[in-house]
Amino acid sequence: MAKTQGMKQGERRVKGTSERRVTAKGNPPARKAQVVTLGDLIAAAFDVTGEAEAAAKLVSSKAMAKATGKRIVFVE
């Protein structure tokens, strides 16, 4: 039998962190982003509120800017 270098029989070698594999077992696959146009956003806001002014206020809100990453401004 060939002996390993510098190790006694029954001894185990601990792998360093760089040698360990990082696996994502149990994590669900990431969701793909959907493409939503500005018209889709305005139509959905109008469907929810039922008024043009309320829809404009909703789409141009800070929360919508944070969610879309863009600031939407309505000009009358």
PDB file of N, CA, C and O in Angstrom:
ATOM      1  N   MET A   1       0.820  -1.185   0.000  1.00  0.00           N
ATOM      2  CA  MET A   1       0.000   0.000   0.000  1.00  0.00           C
ATOM      3  C   MET A   1       0.863   1.248   0.000  1.00  0.00           C
ATOM      4  O   MET A   1       1.844   1.327   0.722  1.00  0.00           O
ATOM      5  N   ALA A   2       0.441   2.214  -0.760  1.00  0.00           N
ATOM      6  CA  ALA A   2       1.182   3.470  -0.809  1.00  0.00           C
ATOM      7  C   ALA A   2       0.661   4.409   0.272  1.00  0.00           C
ATOM      8  O   ALA A   2      -0.540   4.555   0.470  1.00  0.00           O
ATOM      9  N   LYS A   3       1.584   5.016   0.991  1.00  0.00           N
ATOM     10  CA  LYS A   3       1.193   5.966   2.031  1.00  0.00           C
ATOM     11  C   LYS A   3       1.157   7.373   1.442  1.00  0.00           C
ATOM     12  O   LYS A   3       1.934   7.694   0.548  1.00  0.00           O
ATOM     13  N   THR A   4       0.255   8.198   1.974  1.00  0.00           N
ATOM     14  CA  THR A   4       0.213   9.595   1.534  1.00  0.00           C
ATOM     15  C   THR A   4       1.323  10.345   2.236  1.00  0.00           C
ATOM     16  O   THR A   4       1.776   9.968   3.316  1.00  0.00           O
ATOM     17  N   GLN A   5       1.755  11.410   1.664  1.00  0.00           N
ATOM     18  CA  GLN A   5       2.874  12.167   2.201  1.00  0.00           C
ATOM     19  C   GLN A   5       2.493  12.874   3.491  1.00  0.00           C
ATOM     20  O   GLN A   5       1.542  13.636   3.534  1.00  0.00           O
ATOM     21  N   GLY A   6       3.231  12.637   4.549  1.00  0.00           N
ATOM     22  CA  GLY A   6       3.088  13.371   5.790  1.00  0.00           C
ATOM     23  C   GLY A   6       1.825  13.080   6.574  1.00  0.00           C
ATOM     24  O   GLY A   6       1.482  13.831   7.469  1.00  0.00           O
ATOM     25  N   MET A   7       1.071  12.059   6.243  1.00  0.00           N
ATOM     26  CA  MET A   7      -0.162  11.771   6.958  1.00  0.00           C
ATOM     27  C   MET A   7      -0.101  10.368   7.538  1.00  0.00           C
ATOM     28  O   MET A   7       0.386   9.441   6.906  1.00  0.00           O
ATOM     29  N   LYS A   8      -0.600  10.231   8.742  1.00  0.00           N
ATOM     30  CA  LYS A   8      -0.661   8.924   9.393  1.00  0.00           C
ATOM     31  C   LYS A   8      -1.943   8.221   8.969  1.00  0.00           C
ATOM     32  O   LYS A   8      -2.897   8.854   8.519  1.00  0.00           O
ATOM     33  N   GLN A   9      -1.972   6.946   9.168  1.00  0.00           N
ATOM     34  CA  GLN A   9      -3.149   6.182   8.807  1.00  0.00           C
ATOM     35  C   GLN A   9      -4.332   6.607   9.683  1.00  0.00           C
ATOM     36  O   GLN A   9      -4.213   6.754  10.890  1.00  0.00           O
ATOM     37  N   GLY A  10      -5.494   6.839   9.069  1.00  0.00           N
ATOM     38  CA  GLY A  10      -6.694   7.241   9.790  1.00  0.00           C
ATOM     39  C   GLY A  10      -6.813   8.743   9.983  1.00  0.00           C
ATOM     40  O   GLY A  10      -7.796   9.231  10.514  1.00  0.00           O
ATOM     41  N   GLU A  11      -5.838   9.500   9.545  1.00  0.00           N
ATOM     42  CA  GLU A  11      -5.863  10.954   9.687  1.00  0.00           C
ATOM     43  C   GLU A  11      -6.613  11.557   8.502  1.00  0.00           C
ATOM     44  O   GLU A  11      -6.493  11.084   7.379  1.00  0.00           O
ATOM     45  N   ARG A  12      -7.373  12.591   8.771  1.00  0.00           N
ATOM     46  CA  ARG A  12      -8.113  13.247   7.688  1.00  0.00           C
ATOM     47  C   ARG A  12      -7.566  14.642   7.461  1.00  0.00           C
ATOM     48  O   ARG A  12      -7.183  15.332   8.395  1.00  0.00           O
ATOM     49  N   ARG A  13      -7.574  15.031   6.232  1.00  0.00           N
ATOM     50  CA  ARG A  13      -7.101  16.362   5.874  1.00  0.00           C
ATOM     51  C   ARG A  13      -8.296  17.296   5.756  1.00  0.00           C
ATOM     52  O   ARG A  13      -9.272  16.999   5.070  1.00  0.00           O
ATOM     53  N   VAL A  14      -8.235  18.452   6.404  1.00  0.00           N
ATOM     54  CA  VAL A  14      -9.304  19.437   6.337  1.00  0.00           C
ATOM     55  C   VAL A  14      -9.021  20.381   5.179  1.00  0.00           C
ATOM     56  O   VAL A  14      -7.926  20.929   5.063  1.00  0.00           O
ATOM     57  N   LYS A  15     -10.023  20.551   4.327  1.00  0.00           N
ATOM     58  CA  LYS A  15      -9.851  21.437   3.179  1.00  0.00           C
ATOM     59  C   LYS A  15      -9.964  22.892   3.611  1.00  0.00           C
ATOM     60  O   LYS A  15     -10.776  23.232   4.464  1.00  0.00           O
ATOM     61  N   GLY A  16      -9.170  23.739   3.009  1.00  0.00           N
ATOM     62  CA  GLY A  16      -9.259  25.171   3.258  1.00  0.00           C
ATOM     63  C   GLY A  16     -10.503  25.740   2.610  1.00  0.00           C
ATOM     64  O   GLY A  16     -11.142  25.109   1.764  1.00  0.00           O
ATOM     65  N   THR A  17     -10.849  26.947   2.984  1.00  0.00           N
ATOM     66  CA  THR A  17     -12.076  27.547   2.453  1.00  0.00           C
ATOM     67  C   THR A  17     -12.006  27.769   0.953  1.00  0.00           C
ATOM     68  O   THR A  17     -13.016  27.713   0.269  1.00  0.00           O
ATOM     69  N   SER A  18     -10.823  28.005   0.421  1.00  0.00           N
ATOM     70  CA  SER A  18     -10.712  28.221  -1.024  1.00  0.00           C
ATOM     71  C   SER A  18     -10.901  26.924  -1.801  1.00  0.00           C
ATOM     72  O   SER A  18     -11.215  26.946  -2.984  1.00  0.00           O
ATOM     73  N   GLU A  19     -10.694  25.792  -1.127  1.00  0.00           N
ATOM     74  CA  GLU A  19     -10.832  24.506  -1.797  1.00  0.00           C
ATOM     75  C   GLU A  19     -12.249  23.955  -1.721  1.00  0.00           C
ATOM     76  O   GLU A  19     -12.593  23.027  -2.440  1.00  0.00           O
ATOM     77  N   ARG A  20     -13.056  24.496  -0.821  1.00  0.00           N
ATOM     78  CA  ARG A  20     -14.421  24.003  -0.667  1.00  0.00           C
ATOM     79  C   ARG A  20     -15.289  24.501  -1.804  1.00  0.00           C
ATOM     80  O   ARG A  20     -15.141  25.619  -2.280  1.00  0.00           O
ATOM     81  N   ARG A  21     -16.214  23.690  -2.188  1.00  0.00           N
ATOM     82  CA  ARG A  21     -17.179  24.099  -3.213  1.00  0.00           C
ATOM     83  C   ARG A  21     -18.364  24.752  -2.541  1.00  0.00           C
ATOM     84  O   ARG A  21     -18.857  24.266  -1.526  1.00  0.00           O
ATOM     85  N   VAL A  22     -18.816  25.836  -3.117  1.00  0.00           N
ATOM     86  CA  VAL A  22     -20.009  26.506  -2.613  1.00  0.00           C
ATOM     87  C   VAL A  22     -21.151  26.139  -3.539  1.00  0.00           C
ATOM     88  O   VAL A  22     -21.116  26.424  -4.727  1.00  0.00           O
ATOM     89  N   THR A  23     -22.146  25.464  -2.995  1.00  0.00           N
ATOM     90  CA  THR A  23     -23.278  25.055  -3.804  1.00  0.00           C
ATOM     91  C   THR A  23     -24.534  25.736  -3.302  1.00  0.00           C
ATOM     92  O   THR A  23     -24.630  26.116  -2.142  1.00  0.00           O
ATOM     93  N   ALA A  24     -25.475  25.893  -4.165  1.00  0.00           N
ATOM     94  CA  ALA A  24     -26.732  26.556  -3.827  1.00  0.00           C
ATOM     95  C   ALA A  24     -27.853  25.534  -3.775  1.00  0.00           C
ATOM     96  O   ALA A  24     -28.900  25.704  -4.372  1.00  0.00           O
ATOM     97  N   LYS A  25     -27.630  24.441  -3.074  1.00  0.00           N
ATOM     98  CA  LYS A  25     -28.666  23.426  -2.977  1.00  0.00           C
ATOM     99  C   LYS A  25     -29.816  23.949  -2.136  1.00  0.00           C
ATOM    100  O   LYS A  25     -29.608  24.573  -1.101  1.00  0.00           O
ATOM    101  N   GLY A  26     -31.002  23.696  -2.571  1.00  0.00           N
ATOM    102  CA  GLY A  26     -32.176  24.113  -1.813  1.00  0.00           C
ATOM    103  C   GLY A  26     -32.637  25.522  -2.125  1.00  0.00           C
ATOM    104  O   GLY A  26     -33.715  25.919  -1.736  1.00  0.00           O
ATOM    105  N   ASN A  27     -31.818  26.315  -2.800  1.00  0.00           N
ATOM    106  CA  ASN A  27     -32.240  27.655  -3.172  1.00  0.00           C
ATOM    107  C   ASN A  27     -33.056  27.590  -4.457  1.00  0.00           C
ATOM    108  O   ASN A  27     -32.641  26.956  -5.429  1.00  0.00           O
ATOM    109  N   PRO A  28     -34.210  28.249  -4.490  1.00  0.00           N
ATOM    110  CA  PRO A  28     -35.001  28.232  -5.718  1.00  0.00           C
ATOM    111  C   PRO A  28     -34.300  29.046  -6.801  1.00  0.00           C
ATOM    112  O   PRO A  28     -33.530  29.953  -6.503  1.00  0.00           O
ATOM    113  N   PRO A  29     -34.531  28.723  -8.059  1.00  0.00           N
ATOM    114  CA  PRO A  29     -33.906  29.493  -9.135  1.00  0.00           C
ATOM    115  C   PRO A  29     -34.409  30.926  -9.132  1.00  0.00           C
ATOM    116  O   PRO A  29     -35.549  31.204  -8.759  1.00  0.00           O
ATOM    117  N   ALA A  30     -33.539  31.840  -9.507  1.00  0.00           N
ATOM    118  CA  ALA A  30     -33.894  33.260  -9.515  1.00  0.00           C
ATOM    119  C   ALA A  30     -34.968  33.525 -10.573  1.00  0.00           C
ATOM    120  O   ALA A  30     -34.958  32.936 -11.650  1.00  0.00           O
ATOM    121  N   ARG A  31     -35.896  34.414 -10.224  1.00  0.00           N
ATOM    122  CA  ARG A  31     -36.953  34.769 -11.173  1.00  0.00           C
ATOM    123  C   ARG A  31     -36.410  35.718 -12.213  1.00  0.00           C
ATOM    124  O   ARG A  31     -35.614  36.601 -11.921  1.00  0.00           O
ATOM    125  N   LYS A  32     -36.855  35.537 -13.447  1.00  0.00           N
ATOM    126  CA  LYS A  32     -36.446  36.435 -14.511  1.00  0.00           C
ATOM    127  C   LYS A  32     -37.295  37.699 -14.447  1.00  0.00           C
ATOM    128  O   LYS A  32     -38.483  37.649 -14.145  1.00  0.00           O
ATOM    129  N   ALA A  33     -36.673  38.834 -14.722  1.00  0.00           N
ATOM    130  CA  ALA A  33     -37.383  40.100 -14.700  1.00  0.00           C
ATOM    131  C   ALA A  33     -38.315  40.190 -15.906  1.00  0.00           C
ATOM    132  O   ALA A  33     -37.972  39.774 -17.012  1.00  0.00           O
ATOM    133  N   GLN A  34     -39.513  40.703 -15.669  1.00  0.00           N
ATOM    134  CA  GLN A  34     -40.453  40.882 -16.766  1.00  0.00           C
ATOM    135  C   GLN A  34     -40.278  42.272 -17.358  1.00  0.00           C
ATOM    136  O   GLN A  34     -39.978  43.231 -16.648  1.00  0.00           O
ATOM    137  N   VAL A  35     -40.488  42.381 -18.649  1.00  0.00           N
ATOM    138  CA  VAL A  35     -40.406  43.667 -19.319  1.00  0.00           C
ATOM    139  C   VAL A  35     -41.766  44.342 -19.214  1.00  0.00           C
ATOM    140  O   VAL A  35     -42.782  43.787 -19.628  1.00  0.00           O
ATOM    141  N   VAL A  36     -41.780  45.515 -18.596  1.00  0.00           N
ATOM    142  CA  VAL A  36     -43.015  46.275 -18.433  1.00  0.00           C
ATOM    143  C   VAL A  36     -42.788  47.649 -19.048  1.00  0.00           C
ATOM    144  O   VAL A  36     -41.826  48.345 -18.709  1.00  0.00           O
ATOM    145  N   THR A  37     -43.679  48.048 -19.937  1.00  0.00           N
ATOM    146  CA  THR A  37     -43.540  49.346 -20.577  1.00  0.00           C
ATOM    147  C   THR A  37     -44.208  50.418 -19.731  1.00  0.00           C
ATOM    148  O   THR A  37     -44.972  50.128 -18.804  1.00  0.00           O
ATOM    149  N   LEU A  38     -43.919  51.667 -20.048  1.00  0.00           N
ATOM    150  CA  LEU A  38     -44.538  52.786 -19.352  1.00  0.00           C
ATOM    151  C   LEU A  38     -46.048  52.762 -19.564  1.00  0.00           C
ATOM    152  O   LEU A  38     -46.820  53.037 -18.637  1.00  0.00           O
ATOM    153  N   GLY A  39     -46.481  52.389 -20.729  1.00  0.00           N
ATOM    154  CA  GLY A  39     -47.911  52.287 -21.005  1.00  0.00           C
ATOM    155  C   GLY A  39     -48.589  51.235 -20.138  1.00  0.00           C
ATOM    156  O   GLY A  39     -49.714  51.431 -19.670  1.00  0.00           O
ATOM    157  N   ASP A  40     -47.896  50.123 -19.914  1.00  0.00           N
ATOM    158  CA  ASP A  40     -48.427  49.075 -19.030  1.00  0.00           C
ATOM    159  C   ASP A  40     -48.599  49.602 -17.607  1.00  0.00           C
ATOM    160  O   ASP A  40     -49.595  49.313 -16.947  1.00  0.00           O
ATOM    161  N   LEU A  41     -47.610  50.357 -17.126  1.00  0.00           N
ATOM    162  CA  LEU A  41     -47.687  50.922 -15.779  1.00  0.00           C
ATOM    163  C   LEU A  41     -48.845  51.896 -15.643  1.00  0.00           C
ATOM    164  O   LEU A  41     -49.603  51.864 -14.663  1.00  0.00           O
ATOM    165  N   ILE A  42     -49.004  52.762 -16.633  1.00  0.00           N
ATOM    166  CA  ILE A  42     -50.081  53.754 -16.588  1.00  0.00           C
ATOM    167  C   ILE A  42     -51.441  53.067 -16.673  1.00  0.00           C
ATOM    168  O   ILE A  42     -52.366  53.408 -15.934  1.00  0.00           O
ATOM    169  N   ALA A  43     -51.565  52.078 -17.552  1.00  0.00           N
ATOM    170  CA  ALA A  43     -52.837  51.360 -17.689  1.00  0.00           C
ATOM    171  C   ALA A  43     -53.196  50.619 -16.401  1.00  0.00           C
ATOM    172  O   ALA A  43     -54.359  50.647 -15.968  1.00  0.00           O
ATOM    173  N   ALA A  44     -52.212  50.002 -15.767  1.00  0.00           N
ATOM    174  CA  ALA A  44     -52.478  49.287 -14.516  1.00  0.00           C
ATOM    175  C   ALA A  44     -52.864  50.257 -13.407  1.00  0.00           C
ATOM    176  O   ALA A  44     -53.783  49.986 -12.625  1.00  0.00           O
ATOM    177  N   ALA A  45     -52.189  51.390 -13.340  1.00  0.00           N
ATOM    178  CA  ALA A  45     -52.518  52.395 -12.320  1.00  0.00           C
ATOM    179  C   ALA A  45     -53.917  52.952 -12.551  1.00  0.00           C
ATOM    180  O   ALA A  45     -54.669  53.177 -11.597  1.00  0.00           O
ATOM    181  N   PHE A  46     -54.298  53.157 -13.814  1.00  0.00           N
ATOM    182  CA  PHE A  46     -55.636  53.662 -14.112  1.00  0.00           C
ATOM    183  C   PHE A  46     -56.698  52.619 -13.771  1.00  0.00           C
ATOM    184  O   PHE A  46     -57.769  52.948 -13.265  1.00  0.00           O
ATOM    185  N   ASP A  47     -56.408  51.351 -14.029  1.00  0.00           N
ATOM    186  CA  ASP A  47     -57.344  50.273 -13.678  1.00  0.00           C
ATOM    187  C   ASP A  47     -57.565  50.207 -12.171  1.00  0.00           C
ATOM    188  O   ASP A  47     -58.666  49.949 -11.705  1.00  0.00           O
ATOM    189  N   VAL A  48     -56.517  50.429 -11.403  1.00  0.00           N
ATOM    190  CA  VAL A  48     -56.612  50.343  -9.946  1.00  0.00           C
ATOM    191  C   VAL A  48     -57.348  51.542  -9.370  1.00  0.00           C
ATOM    192  O   VAL A  48     -58.232  51.393  -8.518  1.00  0.00           O
ATOM    193  N   THR A  49     -57.002  52.745  -9.839  1.00  0.00           N
ATOM    194  CA  THR A  49     -57.567  53.954  -9.242  1.00  0.00           C
ATOM    195  C   THR A  49     -58.865  54.394  -9.895  1.00  0.00           C
ATOM    196  O   THR A  49     -59.735  54.936  -9.226  1.00  0.00           O
ATOM    197  N   GLY A  50     -58.973  54.237 -11.201  1.00  0.00           N
ATOM    198  CA  GLY A  50     -60.175  54.661 -11.917  1.00  0.00           C
ATOM    199  C   GLY A  50     -60.189  56.127 -12.304  1.00  0.00           C
ATOM    200  O   GLY A  50     -61.114  56.587 -12.959  1.00  0.00           O
ATOM    201  N   GLU A  51     -59.168  56.898 -11.904  1.00  0.00           N
ATOM    202  CA  GLU A  51     -59.090  58.315 -12.250  1.00  0.00           C
ATOM    203  C   GLU A  51     -57.714  58.620 -12.818  1.00  0.00           C
ATOM    204  O   GLU A  51     -56.714  58.072 -12.370  1.00  0.00           O
ATOM    205  N   ALA A  52     -57.674  59.523 -13.784  1.00  0.00           N
ATOM    206  CA  ALA A  52     -56.412  59.870 -14.436  1.00  0.00           C
ATOM    207  C   ALA A  52     -55.462  60.575 -13.472  1.00  0.00           C
ATOM    208  O   ALA A  52     -54.257  60.290 -13.452  1.00  0.00           O
ATOM    209  N   GLU A  53     -55.981  61.485 -12.669  1.00  0.00           N
ATOM    210  CA  GLU A  53     -55.122  62.227 -11.731  1.00  0.00           C
ATOM    211  C   GLU A  53     -54.535  61.301 -10.667  1.00  0.00           C
ATOM    212  O   GLU A  53     -53.359  61.416 -10.307  1.00  0.00           O
ATOM    213  N   ALA A  54     -55.334  60.396 -10.163  1.00  0.00           N
ATOM    214  CA  ALA A  54     -54.858  59.456  -9.148  1.00  0.00           C
ATOM    215  C   ALA A  54     -53.832  58.488  -9.752  1.00  0.00           C
ATOM    216  O   ALA A  54     -52.856  58.128  -9.090  1.00  0.00           O
ATOM    217  N   ALA A  55     -54.061  58.089 -10.995  1.00  0.00           N
ATOM    218  CA  ALA A  55     -53.119  57.200 -11.666  1.00  0.00           C
ATOM    219  C   ALA A  55     -51.781  57.914 -11.877  1.00  0.00           C
ATOM    220  O   ALA A  55     -50.720  57.325 -11.671  1.00  0.00           O
ATOM    221  N   ALA A  56     -51.825  59.185 -12.261  1.00  0.00           N
ATOM    222  CA  ALA A  56     -50.600  59.967 -12.449  1.00  0.00           C
ATOM    223  C   ALA A  56     -49.851  60.107 -11.130  1.00  0.00           C
ATOM    224  O   ALA A  56     -48.619  60.003 -11.083  1.00  0.00           O
ATOM    225  N   LYS A  57     -50.586  60.331 -10.051  1.00  0.00           N
ATOM    226  CA  LYS A  57     -49.962  60.471  -8.738  1.00  0.00           C
ATOM    227  C   LYS A  57     -49.312  59.155  -8.305  1.00  0.00           C
ATOM    228  O   LYS A  57     -48.214  59.143  -7.755  1.00  0.00           O
ATOM    229  N   LEU A  58     -49.983  58.047  -8.573  1.00  0.00           N
ATOM    230  CA  LEU A  58     -49.462  56.732  -8.204  1.00  0.00           C
ATOM    231  C   LEU A  58     -48.204  56.382  -8.995  1.00  0.00           C
ATOM    232  O   LEU A  58     -47.201  55.942  -8.433  1.00  0.00           O
ATOM    233  N   VAL A  59     -48.233  56.594 -10.298  1.00  0.00           N
ATOM    234  CA  VAL A  59     -47.098  56.230 -11.147  1.00  0.00           C
ATOM    235  C   VAL A  59     -45.893  57.128 -10.877  1.00  0.00           C
ATOM    236  O   VAL A  59     -44.754  56.682 -10.975  1.00  0.00           O
ATOM    237  N   SER A  60     -46.132  58.387 -10.497  1.00  0.00           N
ATOM    238  CA  SER A  60     -45.017  59.298 -10.239  1.00  0.00           C
ATOM    239  C   SER A  60     -44.604  59.326  -8.769  1.00  0.00           C
ATOM    240  O   SER A  60     -43.836  60.180  -8.365  1.00  0.00           O
ATOM    241  N   SER A  61     -45.077  58.382  -7.967  1.00  0.00           N
ATOM    242  CA  SER A  61     -44.743  58.345  -6.540  1.00  0.00           C
ATOM    243  C   SER A  61     -43.298  57.896  -6.315  1.00  0.00           C
ATOM    244  O   SER A  61     -42.658  57.319  -7.195  1.00  0.00           O
ATOM    245  N   LYS A  62     -42.796  58.160  -5.107  1.00  0.00           N
ATOM    246  CA  LYS A  62     -41.428  57.768  -4.758  1.00  0.00           C
ATOM    247  C   LYS A  62     -41.285  56.254  -4.723  1.00  0.00           C
ATOM    248  O   LYS A  62     -40.243  55.711  -5.097  1.00  0.00           O
ATOM    249  N   ALA A  63     -42.333  55.561  -4.284  1.00  0.00           N
ATOM    250  CA  ALA A  63     -42.286  54.097  -4.228  1.00  0.00           C
ATOM    251  C   ALA A  63     -42.158  53.498  -5.631  1.00  0.00           C
ATOM    252  O   ALA A  63     -41.426  52.528  -5.840  1.00  0.00           O
ATOM    253  N   MET A  64     -42.866  54.068  -6.598  1.00  0.00           N
ATOM    254  CA  MET A  64     -42.777  53.583  -7.979  1.00  0.00           C
ATOM    255  C   MET A  64     -41.395  53.889  -8.552  1.00  0.00           C
ATOM    256  O   MET A  64     -40.826  53.067  -9.275  1.00  0.00           O
ATOM    257  N   ALA A  65     -40.841  55.053  -8.216  1.00  0.00           N
ATOM    258  CA  ALA A  65     -39.495  55.393  -8.680  1.00  0.00           C
ATOM    259  C   ALA A  65     -38.469  54.420  -8.115  1.00  0.00           C
ATOM    260  O   ALA A  65     -37.536  54.009  -8.806  1.00  0.00           O
ATOM    261  N   LYS A  66     -38.648  54.034  -6.865  1.00  0.00           N
ATOM    262  CA  LYS A  66     -37.729  53.082  -6.244  1.00  0.00           C
ATOM    263  C   LYS A  66     -37.871  51.696  -6.876  1.00  0.00           C
ATOM    264  O   LYS A  66     -36.882  51.006  -7.106  1.00  0.00           O
ATOM    265  N   ALA A  67     -39.106  51.296  -7.173  1.00  0.00           N
ATOM    266  CA  ALA A  67     -39.347  49.974  -7.745  1.00  0.00           C
ATOM    267  C   ALA A  67     -38.848  49.859  -9.187  1.00  0.00           C
ATOM    268  O   ALA A  67     -38.312  48.830  -9.582  1.00  0.00           O
ATOM    269  N   THR A  68     -39.004  50.917  -9.974  1.00  0.00           N
ATOM    270  CA  THR A  68     -38.613  50.874 -11.378  1.00  0.00           C
ATOM    271  C   THR A  68     -37.179  51.330 -11.619  1.00  0.00           C
ATOM    272  O   THR A  68     -36.594  51.011 -12.644  1.00  0.00           O
ATOM    273  N   GLY A  69     -36.645  52.107 -10.675  1.00  0.00           N
ATOM    274  CA  GLY A  69     -35.322  52.648 -10.877  1.00  0.00           C
ATOM    275  C   GLY A  69     -35.319  53.888 -11.750  1.00  0.00           C
ATOM    276  O   GLY A  69     -34.271  54.414 -12.121  1.00  0.00           O
ATOM    277  N   LYS A  70     -36.493  54.355 -12.103  1.00  0.00           N
ATOM    278  CA  LYS A  70     -36.648  55.556 -12.944  1.00  0.00           C
ATOM    279  C   LYS A  70     -37.656  56.486 -12.311  1.00  0.00           C
ATOM    280  O   LYS A  70     -38.604  56.046 -11.660  1.00  0.00           O
ATOM    281  N   ARG A  71     -37.489  57.776 -12.504  1.00  0.00           N
ATOM    282  CA  ARG A  71     -38.466  58.736 -12.007  1.00  0.00           C
ATOM    283  C   ARG A  71     -39.372  59.132 -13.151  1.00  0.00           C
ATOM    284  O   ARG A  71     -38.931  59.550 -14.210  1.00  0.00           O
ATOM    285  N   ILE A  72     -40.676  58.990 -12.945  1.00  0.00           N
ATOM    286  CA  ILE A  72     -41.660  59.294 -13.982  1.00  0.00           C
ATOM    287  C   ILE A  72     -42.350  60.588 -13.604  1.00  0.00           C
ATOM    288  O   ILE A  72     -42.849  60.754 -12.492  1.00  0.00           O
ATOM    289  N   VAL A  73     -42.362  61.532 -14.544  1.00  0.00           N
ATOM    290  CA  VAL A  73     -42.946  62.848 -14.299  1.00  0.00           C
ATOM    291  C   VAL A  73     -44.043  63.100 -15.324  1.00  0.00           C
ATOM    292  O   VAL A  73     -43.820  62.925 -16.517  1.00  0.00           O
ATOM    293  N   PHE A  74     -45.232  63.502 -14.851  1.00  0.00           N
ATOM    294  CA  PHE A  74     -46.336  63.860 -15.753  1.00  0.00           C
ATOM    295  C   PHE A  74     -46.400  65.368 -15.878  1.00  0.00           C
ATOM    296  O   PHE A  74     -46.310  66.094 -14.893  1.00  0.00           O
ATOM    297  N   VAL A  75     -46.553  65.832 -17.121  1.00  0.00           N
ATOM    298  CA  VAL A  75     -46.661  67.262 -17.386  1.00  0.00           C
ATOM    299  C   VAL A  75     -48.022  67.516 -17.989  1.00  0.00           C
ATOM    300  O   VAL A  75     -48.424  66.852 -18.944  1.00  0.00           O
ATOM    301  N   GLU A  76     -48.729  68.475 -17.411  1.00  0.00           N
ATOM    302  CA  GLU A  76     -50.078  68.801 -17.914  1.00  0.00           C
ATOM    303  C   GLU A  76     -49.999  69.823 -19.011  1.00  0.00           C
ATOM    304  O   GLU A  76     -49.189  70.654 -19.091  1.00  0.00           O
TER     305      GLU A  76
END
